[in-house]
Amino acid sequence: METTLIILKPDAVQRGLMGRLIGRFEAKGLQFVGMKYMMVPKGLAEKHYAEHAGKPFYDGLIGFVTSSPVLVMAIRGINAIAVCRKLIGATNGQKAEPGTIRGDFGMSGGYNLIHGSDSPESAERELALWFGDGGLIDFKSTLEEWVYDPSDY
Ligand code: DAT
Ligand code: MG
């Protein structure tokens, strides 16, 4: 089992897409083990996006993610990090494949609705950053025995 960090960004919240986007992950068979609705402090946004510091879009990105509430989620499943990245799609909504979240709901490179950890190392770092003070719930999901075949483990 892997856990990944997913953020519904301010455009997803403002556009009233939270329920539909949460539903994509639920319908896939993933388990929600953490959820926080919050305004993002600037310092946290800067730590989260540290790898992009100095890039031309960086200041706009920090301004955007701190501008309005976000929904931060920890989502668990077998291979959840890569699976969620596939559900999310390519960074720019104009290039993302139909069927993906960005491909179905977005038209922008910056206002692209959602964040998902891109590797096990990123997931570990980001989960510590956003849920390091607690809030993850380890529980047995009744879904699990019907979502996975025993040979999936
Ligand atoms: P992703 O969110 O697909 O992992 P990333 O890590 O390369 O993409 O970039 C982080 C965020 O920064 C991305 O979701 C939106 C913004 N961004 C990236 N490239 C951009 C660009 N060329 N113009 C505007 N915003 C950009
Ligand atoms: Mg990224």
PDB file of C-alpha atoms and ligand atoms in Angstrom:
ATOM      1  CA  MET A   1       0.000   0.000   0.000  1.00  0.00           C
ATOM      2  CA  GLU A   2       1.164   3.510  -0.827  1.00  0.00           C
ATOM      3  CA  THR A   3      -0.160   6.840   0.379  1.00  0.00           C
ATOM      4  CA  THR A   4      -0.022   9.934  -1.830  1.00  0.00           C
ATOM      5  CA  LEU A   5      -0.721  13.606  -1.273  1.00  0.00           C
ATOM      6  CA  ILE A   6      -3.446  15.162  -3.411  1.00  0.00           C
ATOM      7  CA  ILE A   7      -4.464  18.837  -3.270  1.00  0.00           C
ATOM      8  CA  LEU A   8      -7.593  20.275  -4.867  1.00  0.00           C
ATOM      9  CA  LYS A   9      -6.285  23.725  -5.736  1.00  0.00           C
ATOM     10  CA  PRO A  10      -8.148  27.048  -5.409  1.00  0.00           C
ATOM     11  CA  ASP A  11      -9.589  26.882  -8.945  1.00  0.00           C
ATOM     12  CA  ALA A  12     -11.143  23.456  -8.252  1.00  0.00           C
ATOM     13  CA  VAL A  13     -12.685  24.745  -5.021  1.00  0.00           C
ATOM     14  CA  GLN A  14     -13.934  28.018  -6.552  1.00  0.00           C
ATOM     15  CA  ARG A  15     -15.340  26.253  -9.603  1.00  0.00           C
ATOM     16  CA  GLY A  16     -17.400  23.925  -7.416  1.00  0.00           C
ATOM     17  CA  LEU A  17     -15.612  20.792  -8.566  1.00  0.00           C
ATOM     18  CA  MET A  18     -14.619  19.337  -5.194  1.00  0.00           C
ATOM     19  CA  GLY A  19     -17.343  16.701  -5.072  1.00  0.00           C
ATOM     20  CA  ARG A  20     -16.799  15.501  -8.621  1.00  0.00           C
ATOM     21  CA  LEU A  21     -13.029  15.322  -8.203  1.00  0.00           C
ATOM     22  CA  ILE A  22     -13.233  13.489  -4.865  1.00  0.00           C
ATOM     23  CA  GLY A  23     -15.676  11.132  -6.607  1.00  0.00           C
ATOM     24  CA  ARG A  24     -13.093  10.186  -9.225  1.00  0.00           C
ATOM     25  CA  PHE A  25     -10.738   8.873  -6.560  1.00  0.00           C
ATOM     26  CA  GLU A  26     -13.537   7.176  -4.633  1.00  0.00           C
ATOM     27  CA  ALA A  27     -14.896   5.486  -7.742  1.00  0.00           C
ATOM     28  CA  LYS A  28     -11.423   4.215  -8.611  1.00  0.00           C
ATOM     29  CA  GLY A  29     -11.370   2.274  -5.339  1.00  0.00           C
ATOM     30  CA  LEU A  30      -8.868   4.420  -3.439  1.00  0.00           C
ATOM     31  CA  GLN A  31      -9.078   4.992   0.298  1.00  0.00           C
ATOM     32  CA  PHE A  32      -9.109   8.452   1.927  1.00  0.00           C
ATOM     33  CA  VAL A  33      -6.911   8.495   5.027  1.00  0.00           C
ATOM     34  CA  GLY A  34      -6.623  12.255   5.522  1.00  0.00           C
ATOM     35  CA  MET A  35      -8.450  15.444   4.549  1.00  0.00           C
ATOM     36  CA  LYS A  36      -7.868  19.102   5.456  1.00  0.00           C
ATOM     37  CA  TYR A  37      -9.699  22.164   4.124  1.00  0.00           C
ATOM     38  CA  MET A  38      -7.497  25.167   4.629  1.00  0.00           C
ATOM     39  CA  MET A  39      -5.923  28.405   3.502  1.00  0.00           C
ATOM     40  CA  VAL A  40      -2.290  27.650   2.707  1.00  0.00           C
ATOM     41  CA  PRO A  41       0.254  29.742   4.615  1.00  0.00           C
ATOM     42  CA  LYS A  42       2.839  31.256   2.226  1.00  0.00           C
ATOM     43  CA  GLY A  43       5.720  29.456   3.971  1.00  0.00           C
ATOM     44  CA  LEU A  44       4.058  26.072   3.500  1.00  0.00           C
ATOM     45  CA  ALA A  45       3.379  26.787  -0.183  1.00  0.00           C
ATOM     46  CA  GLU A  46       7.047  27.729  -0.637  1.00  0.00           C
ATOM     47  CA  LYS A  47       8.235  24.520   1.035  1.00  0.00           C
ATOM     48  CA  HIS A  48       5.814  22.409  -0.974  1.00  0.00           C
ATOM     49  CA  TYR A  49       6.955  23.934  -4.281  1.00  0.00           C
ATOM     50  CA  ALA A  50      10.639  24.390  -3.316  1.00  0.00           C
ATOM     51  CA  GLU A  51      11.821  22.502  -6.419  1.00  0.00           C
ATOM     52  CA  HIS A  52      10.301  25.242  -8.601  1.00  0.00           C
ATOM     53  CA  ALA A  53      11.840  28.249  -6.786  1.00  0.00           C
ATOM     54  CA  GLY A  54      13.365  30.674  -9.296  1.00  0.00           C
ATOM     55  CA  LYS A  55      11.327  29.445 -12.282  1.00  0.00           C
ATOM     56  CA  PRO A  56       9.359  32.075 -14.220  1.00  0.00           C
ATOM     57  CA  PHE A  57       5.977  30.767 -13.024  1.00  0.00           C
ATOM     58  CA  TYR A  58       7.020  30.382  -9.355  1.00  0.00           C
ATOM     59  CA  ASP A  59       5.709  33.673  -7.911  1.00  0.00           C
ATOM     60  CA  GLY A  60       2.397  33.251  -9.725  1.00  0.00           C
ATOM     61  CA  LEU A  61       2.131  29.671  -8.478  1.00  0.00           C
ATOM     62  CA  ILE A  62       2.671  30.669  -4.838  1.00  0.00           C
ATOM     63  CA  GLY A  63       0.186  33.547  -5.203  1.00  0.00           C
ATOM     64  CA  PHE A  64      -2.366  31.202  -6.772  1.00  0.00           C
ATOM     65  CA  VAL A  65      -2.230  28.400  -4.197  1.00  0.00           C
ATOM     66  CA  THR A  66      -2.417  30.845  -1.296  1.00  0.00           C
ATOM     67  CA  SER A  67      -5.277  32.896  -2.804  1.00  0.00           C
ATOM     68  CA  SER A  68      -8.280  30.822  -1.759  1.00  0.00           C
ATOM     69  CA  PRO A  69      -8.977  27.587   0.173  1.00  0.00           C
ATOM     70  CA  VAL A  70      -7.634  24.225  -0.910  1.00  0.00           C
ATOM     71  CA  LEU A  71      -8.648  20.674   0.009  1.00  0.00           C
ATOM     72  CA  VAL A  72      -5.628  18.583   0.977  1.00  0.00           C
ATOM     73  CA  MET A  73      -6.068  14.811   0.936  1.00  0.00           C
ATOM     74  CA  ALA A  74      -4.022  11.735   1.724  1.00  0.00           C
ATOM     75  CA  ILE A  75      -5.121   8.880  -0.518  1.00  0.00           C
ATOM     76  CA  ARG A  76      -4.098   5.245  -0.151  1.00  0.00           C
ATOM     77  CA  GLY A  77      -4.031   2.179  -2.362  1.00  0.00           C
ATOM     78  CA  ILE A  78      -1.743  -0.289  -4.064  1.00  0.00           C
ATOM     79  CA  ASN A  79       0.538   1.767  -6.321  1.00  0.00           C
ATOM     80  CA  ALA A  80      -1.520   4.854  -5.379  1.00  0.00           C
ATOM     81  CA  ILE A  81       1.158   7.406  -6.313  1.00  0.00           C
ATOM     82  CA  ALA A  82       1.403   6.401  -9.980  1.00  0.00           C
ATOM     83  CA  VAL A  83      -2.306   5.574 -10.239  1.00  0.00           C
ATOM     84  CA  CYS A  84      -3.288   9.052  -8.997  1.00  0.00           C
ATOM     85  CA  ARG A  85      -0.830  10.765 -11.352  1.00  0.00           C
ATOM     86  CA  LYS A  86      -2.512   8.891 -14.230  1.00  0.00           C
ATOM     87  CA  LEU A  87      -5.969   9.970 -13.044  1.00  0.00           C
ATOM     88  CA  ILE A  88      -4.724  13.589 -12.846  1.00  0.00           C
ATOM     89  CA  GLY A  89      -3.111  13.739 -16.303  1.00  0.00           C
ATOM     90  CA  ALA A  90      -0.516  16.020 -17.880  1.00  0.00           C
ATOM     91  CA  THR A  91       0.324  19.371 -16.252  1.00  0.00           C
ATOM     92  CA  ASN A  92      -1.341  21.545 -18.912  1.00  0.00           C
ATOM     93  CA  GLY A  93      -5.086  20.994 -19.259  1.00  0.00           C
ATOM     94  CA  GLN A  94      -4.913  21.695 -23.000  1.00  0.00           C
ATOM     95  CA  LYS A  95      -2.518  18.780 -23.451  1.00  0.00           C
ATOM     96  CA  ALA A  96      -3.909  16.382 -20.840  1.00  0.00           C
ATOM     97  CA  GLU A  97      -5.751  13.364 -22.234  1.00  0.00           C
ATOM     98  CA  PRO A  98      -9.547  13.289 -22.103  1.00  0.00           C
ATOM     99  CA  GLY A  99     -10.602  11.023 -19.263  1.00  0.00           C
ATOM    100  CA  THR A 100      -8.026  12.519 -16.925  1.00  0.00           C
ATOM    101  CA  ILE A 101      -9.022  15.182 -14.394  1.00  0.00           C
ATOM    102  CA  ARG A 102      -7.010  17.941 -16.065  1.00  0.00           C
ATOM    103  CA  GLY A 103      -8.035  16.698 -19.513  1.00  0.00           C
ATOM    104  CA  ASP A 104     -11.716  16.766 -18.624  1.00  0.00           C
ATOM    105  CA  PHE A 105     -11.933  19.909 -16.497  1.00  0.00           C
ATOM    106  CA  GLY A 106      -9.041  22.234 -17.322  1.00  0.00           C
ATOM    107  CA  MET A 107      -7.767  24.582 -20.027  1.00  0.00           C
ATOM    108  CA  SER A 108      -4.733  26.039 -18.256  1.00  0.00           C
ATOM    109  CA  GLY A 109      -1.100  25.258 -17.468  1.00  0.00           C
ATOM    110  CA  GLY A 110      -1.115  27.076 -14.136  1.00  0.00           C
ATOM    111  CA  TYR A 111      -4.738  26.823 -13.036  1.00  0.00           C
ATOM    112  CA  ASN A 112      -4.672  23.062 -13.376  1.00  0.00           C
ATOM    113  CA  LEU A 113      -7.007  22.094 -10.549  1.00  0.00           C
ATOM    114  CA  ILE A 114      -5.034  19.515  -8.663  1.00  0.00           C
ATOM    115  CA  HIS A 115      -1.689  18.427  -7.286  1.00  0.00           C
ATOM    116  CA  GLY A 116      -0.489  14.847  -6.854  1.00  0.00           C
ATOM    117  CA  SER A 117       2.836  13.573  -5.512  1.00  0.00           C
ATOM    118  CA  ASP A 118       5.071  12.459  -8.384  1.00  0.00           C
ATOM    119  CA  SER A 119       7.179   9.738  -6.681  1.00  0.00           C
ATOM    120  CA  PRO A 120       7.472   7.782  -3.419  1.00  0.00           C
ATOM    121  CA  GLU A 121      10.126  10.264  -2.236  1.00  0.00           C
ATOM    122  CA  SER A 122       7.869  13.252  -3.006  1.00  0.00           C
ATOM    123  CA  ALA A 123       4.899  11.575  -1.337  1.00  0.00           C
ATOM    124  CA  GLU A 124       6.878  10.956   1.837  1.00  0.00           C
ATOM    125  CA  ARG A 125       8.158  14.540   1.920  1.00  0.00           C
ATOM    126  CA  GLU A 126       4.769  16.085   1.113  1.00  0.00           C
ATOM    127  CA  LEU A 127       2.821  13.923   3.585  1.00  0.00           C
ATOM    128  CA  ALA A 128       5.263  14.978   6.322  1.00  0.00           C
ATOM    129  CA  LEU A 129       4.794  18.621   5.302  1.00  0.00           C
ATOM    130  CA  TRP A 130       0.981  18.615   5.205  1.00  0.00           C
ATOM    131  CA  PHE A 131       0.101  15.902   7.723  1.00  0.00           C
ATOM    132  CA  GLY A 132       3.224  15.815   9.900  1.00  0.00           C
ATOM    133  CA  ASP A 133       1.219  17.173  12.824  1.00  0.00           C
ATOM    134  CA  GLY A 134      -1.225  14.249  12.595  1.00  0.00           C
ATOM    135  CA  GLY A 135      -4.569  13.796  10.937  1.00  0.00           C
ATOM    136  CA  LEU A 136      -3.900  10.579   9.016  1.00  0.00           C
ATOM    137  CA  ILE A 137      -6.367   7.838   9.930  1.00  0.00           C
ATOM    138  CA  ASP A 138      -5.253   4.221   9.612  1.00  0.00           C
ATOM    139  CA  PHE A 139      -8.363   2.129   9.273  1.00  0.00           C
ATOM    140  CA  LYS A 140      -9.461  -1.041   7.533  1.00  0.00           C
ATOM    141  CA  SER A 141     -11.444  -0.189   4.431  1.00  0.00           C
ATOM    142  CA  THR A 142     -14.322  -2.567   3.715  1.00  0.00           C
ATOM    143  CA  LEU A 143     -13.850  -1.724   0.030  1.00  0.00           C
ATOM    144  CA  GLU A 144     -10.544  -3.406  -0.066  1.00  0.00           C
ATOM    145  CA  GLU A 145     -11.622  -7.032  -0.379  1.00  0.00           C
ATOM    146  CA  TRP A 146     -13.696  -6.215  -3.469  1.00  0.00           C
ATOM    147  CA  VAL A 147     -11.380  -3.669  -5.069  1.00  0.00           C
ATOM    148  CA  TYR A 148      -8.319  -5.936  -5.008  1.00  0.00           C
ATOM    149  CA  ASP A 149      -7.790  -9.538  -5.996  1.00  0.00           C
ATOM    150  CA  PRO A 150      -5.579 -11.465  -3.533  1.00  0.00           C
ATOM    151  CA  SER A 151      -2.939 -11.702  -6.262  1.00  0.00           C
ATOM    152  CA  ASP A 152      -2.731  -7.890  -6.435  1.00  0.00           C
ATOM    153  CA  TYR A 153      -0.898  -7.791  -3.093  1.00  0.00           C
TER     154      TYR A 153
HETATM  155  P1  DAT B   1       2.645  18.853 -11.882  1.00  0.00           P
HETATM  156  O1  DAT B   1       1.673  19.630 -11.031  1.00  0.00           O
HETATM  157  O2  DAT B   1       1.976  18.227 -13.082  1.00  0.00           O
HETATM  158  O3  DAT B   1       3.469  17.888 -11.084  1.00  0.00           O
HETATM  159  P2  DAT B   1       5.036  20.519 -12.013  1.00  0.00           P
HETATM  160  O4  DAT B   1       5.512  19.836 -10.777  1.00  0.00           O
HETATM  161  O5  DAT B   1       5.967  20.563 -13.167  1.00  0.00           O
HETATM  162  O6  DAT B   1       3.649  19.931 -12.515  1.00  0.00           O
HETATM  163  O7  DAT B   1       4.656  22.039 -11.664  1.00  0.00           O
HETATM  164  C1  DAT B   1       4.002  22.350 -10.469  1.00  0.00           C
HETATM  165  C2  DAT B   1       2.912  23.349 -10.755  1.00  0.00           C
HETATM  166  O8  DAT B   1       3.495  24.558 -11.232  1.00  0.00           O
HETATM  167  C3  DAT B   1       1.936  22.928 -11.850  1.00  0.00           C
HETATM  168  O9  DAT B   1       0.913  22.104 -11.356  1.00  0.00           O
HETATM  169  C4  DAT B   1       1.433  24.247 -12.335  1.00  0.00           C
HETATM  170  C5  DAT B   1       2.649  25.147 -12.220  1.00  0.00           C
HETATM  171  N1  DAT B   1       3.371  25.194 -13.509  1.00  0.00           N
HETATM  172  C6  DAT B   1       4.248  24.279 -13.963  1.00  0.00           C
HETATM  173  N2  DAT B   1       4.719  24.629 -15.172  1.00  0.00           N
HETATM  174  C7  DAT B   1       4.103  25.786 -15.477  1.00  0.00           C
HETATM  175  C8  DAT B   1       4.161  26.674 -16.577  1.00  0.00           C
HETATM  176  N3  DAT B   1       4.944  26.441 -17.623  1.00  0.00           N
HETATM  177  N4  DAT B   1       3.386  27.794 -16.552  1.00  0.00           N
HETATM  178  C9  DAT B   1       2.602  28.059 -15.492  1.00  0.00           C
HETATM  179  N5  DAT B   1       2.508  27.272 -14.405  1.00  0.00           N
HETATM  180  C10 DAT B   1       3.238  26.152 -14.398  1.00  0.00           C
HETATM  181 MG    MG B   2       4.960  18.228  -9.645  1.00  0.00          MG
END
